[in-house]
Amino acid sequence: IDGGKVVEQGDVAEIFSKPKTEAARKLVFPEGEEDLPVNVSKDDRFIRLVFNGVESAERPLIARLAVEKGIEASIVSATTKLIGTKTFGTMLLNIKGDLSVIAEAVLFFTNNGVIAEEVRVNDK
């Protein structure tokens, strides 16, 4: 809702993963969508996570990624809120490794109910 009008509607997961309106983008990315660091190398790889109500209060997903998969991730930025036991918001991770490591990390998060996608920075 923006200015008393419904500007976007649909499945929560779809809106959180691909907001189409400015109002939805401000809700999902309150700090702005351009949350990538300024100085990135061509070897840096990023994954954006979107938490749309996943039960994660008792499941430390970033730590589990390291322990279970041997993949280390640095949190570049995060805007998340815990409501009860559910997490909402976004997080940007820097992950070292080739495309297979990125694919494995994306699959790990997806299998744990988090929307995950690689963010390409080579085009910037």
PDB file of C-alpha atoms in Angstrom:
ATOM      1  CA  ILE A   1       0.000   0.000   0.000  1.00  0.00           C
ATOM      2  CA  ASP A   2       1.346   3.400  -0.968  1.00  0.00           C
ATOM      3  CA  GLY A   3      -0.612   6.564  -0.321  1.00  0.00           C
ATOM      4  CA  GLY A   4      -3.685   4.527   0.610  1.00  0.00           C
ATOM      5  CA  LYS A   5      -3.657   2.595  -2.676  1.00  0.00           C
ATOM      6  CA  VAL A   6      -2.683  -1.004  -3.331  1.00  0.00           C
ATOM      7  CA  VAL A   7       0.311  -0.696  -5.646  1.00  0.00           C
ATOM      8  CA  GLU A   8       1.508  -4.291  -5.624  1.00  0.00           C
ATOM      9  CA  GLN A   9      -0.125  -7.544  -4.699  1.00  0.00           C
ATOM     10  CA  GLY A  10       0.665 -11.194  -4.997  1.00  0.00           C
ATOM     11  CA  ASP A  11       2.539 -13.950  -3.275  1.00  0.00           C
ATOM     12  CA  VAL A  12       4.767 -12.637  -0.463  1.00  0.00           C
ATOM     13  CA  ALA A  13       7.744 -14.679  -1.691  1.00  0.00           C
ATOM     14  CA  GLU A  14       7.402 -13.228  -5.201  1.00  0.00           C
ATOM     15  CA  ILE A  15       7.117  -9.644  -3.956  1.00  0.00           C
ATOM     16  CA  PHE A  16      10.082 -10.031  -1.601  1.00  0.00           C
ATOM     17  CA  SER A  17      12.257 -11.657  -4.261  1.00  0.00           C
ATOM     18  CA  LYS A  18      11.325  -9.377  -7.170  1.00  0.00           C
ATOM     19  CA  PRO A  19       9.596  -6.186  -6.037  1.00  0.00           C
ATOM     20  CA  LYS A  20       8.148  -4.319  -9.026  1.00  0.00           C
ATOM     21  CA  THR A  21       7.052  -1.006  -7.509  1.00  0.00           C
ATOM     22  CA  GLU A  22       9.019   1.678  -5.706  1.00  0.00           C
ATOM     23  CA  ALA A  23       6.904   1.142  -2.562  1.00  0.00           C
ATOM     24  CA  ALA A  24       7.703  -2.586  -2.510  1.00  0.00           C
ATOM     25  CA  ARG A  25      11.410  -1.935  -3.166  1.00  0.00           C
ATOM     26  CA  LYS A  26      11.512   0.443  -0.179  1.00  0.00           C
ATOM     27  CA  LEU A  27       9.867  -2.223   1.966  1.00  0.00           C
ATOM     28  CA  VAL A  28      12.213  -5.013   0.862  1.00  0.00           C
ATOM     29  CA  PHE A  29      15.381  -2.887   0.535  1.00  0.00           C
ATOM     30  CA  PRO A  30      14.978  -0.023   3.053  1.00  0.00           C
ATOM     31  CA  GLU A  31      18.690   0.835   2.781  1.00  0.00           C
ATOM     32  CA  GLY A  32      18.534   0.852  -1.031  1.00  0.00           C
ATOM     33  CA  GLU A  33      19.150  -1.846  -3.593  1.00  0.00           C
ATOM     34  CA  GLU A  34      22.680  -0.724  -4.353  1.00  0.00           C
ATOM     35  CA  ASP A  35      24.223  -2.387  -1.324  1.00  0.00           C
ATOM     36  CA  LEU A  36      27.273  -3.817  -3.094  1.00  0.00           C
ATOM     37  CA  PRO A  37      30.638  -2.548  -1.893  1.00  0.00           C
ATOM     38  CA  VAL A  38      32.256   0.117  -4.042  1.00  0.00           C
ATOM     39  CA  ASN A  39      35.594  -1.635  -4.544  1.00  0.00           C
ATOM     40  CA  VAL A  40      34.970  -5.168  -5.771  1.00  0.00           C
ATOM     41  CA  SER A  41      37.290  -7.331  -7.777  1.00  0.00           C
ATOM     42  CA  LYS A  42      36.219  -9.429 -10.728  1.00  0.00           C
ATOM     43  CA  ASP A  43      36.748 -12.499  -8.531  1.00  0.00           C
ATOM     44  CA  ASP A  44      34.292 -11.374  -5.834  1.00  0.00           C
ATOM     45  CA  ARG A  45      31.000 -13.251  -5.861  1.00  0.00           C
ATOM     46  CA  PHE A  46      27.868 -12.235  -4.035  1.00  0.00           C
ATOM     47  CA  ILE A  47      24.616 -13.906  -3.063  1.00  0.00           C
ATOM     48  CA  ARG A  48      21.531 -11.941  -2.061  1.00  0.00           C
ATOM     49  CA  LEU A  49      19.251 -13.688   0.405  1.00  0.00           C
ATOM     50  CA  VAL A  50      15.621 -12.746   0.876  1.00  0.00           C
ATOM     51  CA  PHE A  51      13.998 -13.907   4.099  1.00  0.00           C
ATOM     52  CA  ASN A  52      10.233 -13.898   3.655  1.00  0.00           C
ATOM     53  CA  GLY A  53       9.077 -15.368   6.936  1.00  0.00           C
ATOM     54  CA  VAL A  54      11.379 -18.365   7.129  1.00  0.00           C
ATOM     55  CA  GLU A  55      11.570 -20.020  10.535  1.00  0.00           C
ATOM     56  CA  SER A  56      15.200 -19.235  11.245  1.00  0.00           C
ATOM     57  CA  ALA A  57      15.433 -18.044  14.833  1.00  0.00           C
ATOM     58  CA  GLU A  58      16.802 -21.400  15.975  1.00  0.00           C
ATOM     59  CA  ARG A  59      18.723 -22.178  12.756  1.00  0.00           C
ATOM     60  CA  PRO A  60      21.964 -20.221  12.273  1.00  0.00           C
ATOM     61  CA  LEU A  61      22.077 -20.607   8.496  1.00  0.00           C
ATOM     62  CA  ILE A  62      25.344 -18.749   7.802  1.00  0.00           C
ATOM     63  CA  ALA A  63      27.187 -20.828  10.417  1.00  0.00           C
ATOM     64  CA  ARG A  64      25.579 -24.028   9.112  1.00  0.00           C
ATOM     65  CA  LEU A  65      26.733 -23.159   5.578  1.00  0.00           C
ATOM     66  CA  ALA A  66      30.314 -23.065   6.860  1.00  0.00           C
ATOM     67  CA  VAL A  67      30.081 -26.178   9.034  1.00  0.00           C
ATOM     68  CA  GLU A  68      27.981 -28.419   6.794  1.00  0.00           C
ATOM     69  CA  LYS A  69      29.235 -27.333   3.371  1.00  0.00           C
ATOM     70  CA  GLY A  70      32.654 -25.868   4.159  1.00  0.00           C
ATOM     71  CA  ILE A  71      31.653 -22.592   2.493  1.00  0.00           C
ATOM     72  CA  GLU A  72      32.669 -19.389   4.231  1.00  0.00           C
ATOM     73  CA  ALA A  73      30.530 -16.286   3.765  1.00  0.00           C
ATOM     74  CA  SER A  74      31.124 -12.695   4.785  1.00  0.00           C
ATOM     75  CA  ILE A  75      28.062 -10.576   5.492  1.00  0.00           C
ATOM     76  CA  VAL A  76      28.360  -7.416   3.391  1.00  0.00           C
ATOM     77  CA  SER A  77      25.016  -5.928   4.406  1.00  0.00           C
ATOM     78  CA  ALA A  78      21.864  -7.036   6.146  1.00  0.00           C
ATOM     79  CA  THR A  79      18.464  -5.587   6.867  1.00  0.00           C
ATOM     80  CA  THR A  80      16.544  -8.266   8.679  1.00  0.00           C
ATOM     81  CA  LYS A  81      13.846  -8.266  11.305  1.00  0.00           C
ATOM     82  CA  LEU A  82      12.856 -11.108  13.576  1.00  0.00           C
ATOM     83  CA  ILE A  83       9.113 -11.261  14.184  1.00  0.00           C
ATOM     84  CA  GLY A  84       8.471 -14.048  16.651  1.00  0.00           C
ATOM     85  CA  THR A  85      10.521 -16.894  15.234  1.00  0.00           C
ATOM     86  CA  LYS A  86      10.271 -15.741  11.613  1.00  0.00           C
ATOM     87  CA  THR A  87      12.854 -13.686   9.759  1.00  0.00           C
ATOM     88  CA  PHE A  88      12.020 -11.027   7.153  1.00  0.00           C
ATOM     89  CA  GLY A  89      14.424  -8.891   5.127  1.00  0.00           C
ATOM     90  CA  THR A  90      17.512  -9.194   2.987  1.00  0.00           C
ATOM     91  CA  MET A  91      21.175 -10.024   3.366  1.00  0.00           C
ATOM     92  CA  LEU A  92      24.093  -9.728   0.963  1.00  0.00           C
ATOM     93  CA  LEU A  93      26.915 -12.251   1.303  1.00  0.00           C
ATOM     94  CA  ASN A  94      30.382 -12.306  -0.234  1.00  0.00           C
ATOM     95  CA  ILE A  95      31.459 -15.870  -0.932  1.00  0.00           C
ATOM     96  CA  LYS A  96      34.867 -16.940  -2.129  1.00  0.00           C
ATOM     97  CA  GLY A  97      34.933 -19.689  -4.718  1.00  0.00           C
ATOM     98  CA  ASP A  98      34.037 -20.605  -8.250  1.00  0.00           C
ATOM     99  CA  LEU A  99      30.575 -20.920  -9.784  1.00  0.00           C
ATOM    100  CA  SER A 100      30.087 -24.417  -8.371  1.00  0.00           C
ATOM    101  CA  VAL A 101      30.585 -23.068  -4.831  1.00  0.00           C
ATOM    102  CA  ILE A 102      28.058 -20.299  -5.498  1.00  0.00           C
ATOM    103  CA  ALA A 103      25.572 -22.827  -6.897  1.00  0.00           C
ATOM    104  CA  GLU A 104      26.026 -25.062  -3.843  1.00  0.00           C
ATOM    105  CA  ALA A 105      25.479 -22.114  -1.479  1.00  0.00           C
ATOM    106  CA  VAL A 106      22.357 -20.983  -3.381  1.00  0.00           C
ATOM    107  CA  LEU A 107      20.983 -24.540  -3.247  1.00  0.00           C
ATOM    108  CA  PHE A 108      21.724 -24.761   0.504  1.00  0.00           C
ATOM    109  CA  PHE A 109      19.769 -21.584   1.239  1.00  0.00           C
ATOM    110  CA  THR A 110      16.940 -22.506  -1.127  1.00  0.00           C
ATOM    111  CA  ASN A 111      16.602 -25.907   0.541  1.00  0.00           C
ATOM    112  CA  ASN A 112      16.318 -24.079   3.858  1.00  0.00           C
ATOM    113  CA  GLY A 113      13.435 -21.865   2.725  1.00  0.00           C
ATOM    114  CA  VAL A 114      15.418 -18.744   1.854  1.00  0.00           C
ATOM    115  CA  ILE A 115      15.222 -17.082  -1.554  1.00  0.00           C
ATOM    116  CA  ALA A 116      18.806 -16.897  -2.830  1.00  0.00           C
ATOM    117  CA  GLU A 117      20.328 -15.571  -6.022  1.00  0.00           C
ATOM    118  CA  GLU A 118      23.771 -14.708  -7.268  1.00  0.00           C
ATOM    119  CA  VAL A 119      24.334 -10.992  -7.724  1.00  0.00           C
ATOM    120  CA  ARG A 120      26.629 -10.328 -10.643  1.00  0.00           C
ATOM    121  CA  VAL A 121      28.990  -7.421 -10.228  1.00  0.00           C
ATOM    122  CA  ASN A 122      31.222  -7.904 -13.271  1.00  0.00           C
ATOM    123  CA  ASP A 123      28.764  -5.891 -15.352  1.00  0.00           C
ATOM    124  CA  LYS A 124      28.946  -2.859 -13.060  1.00  0.00           C
TER     125      LYS A 124
END
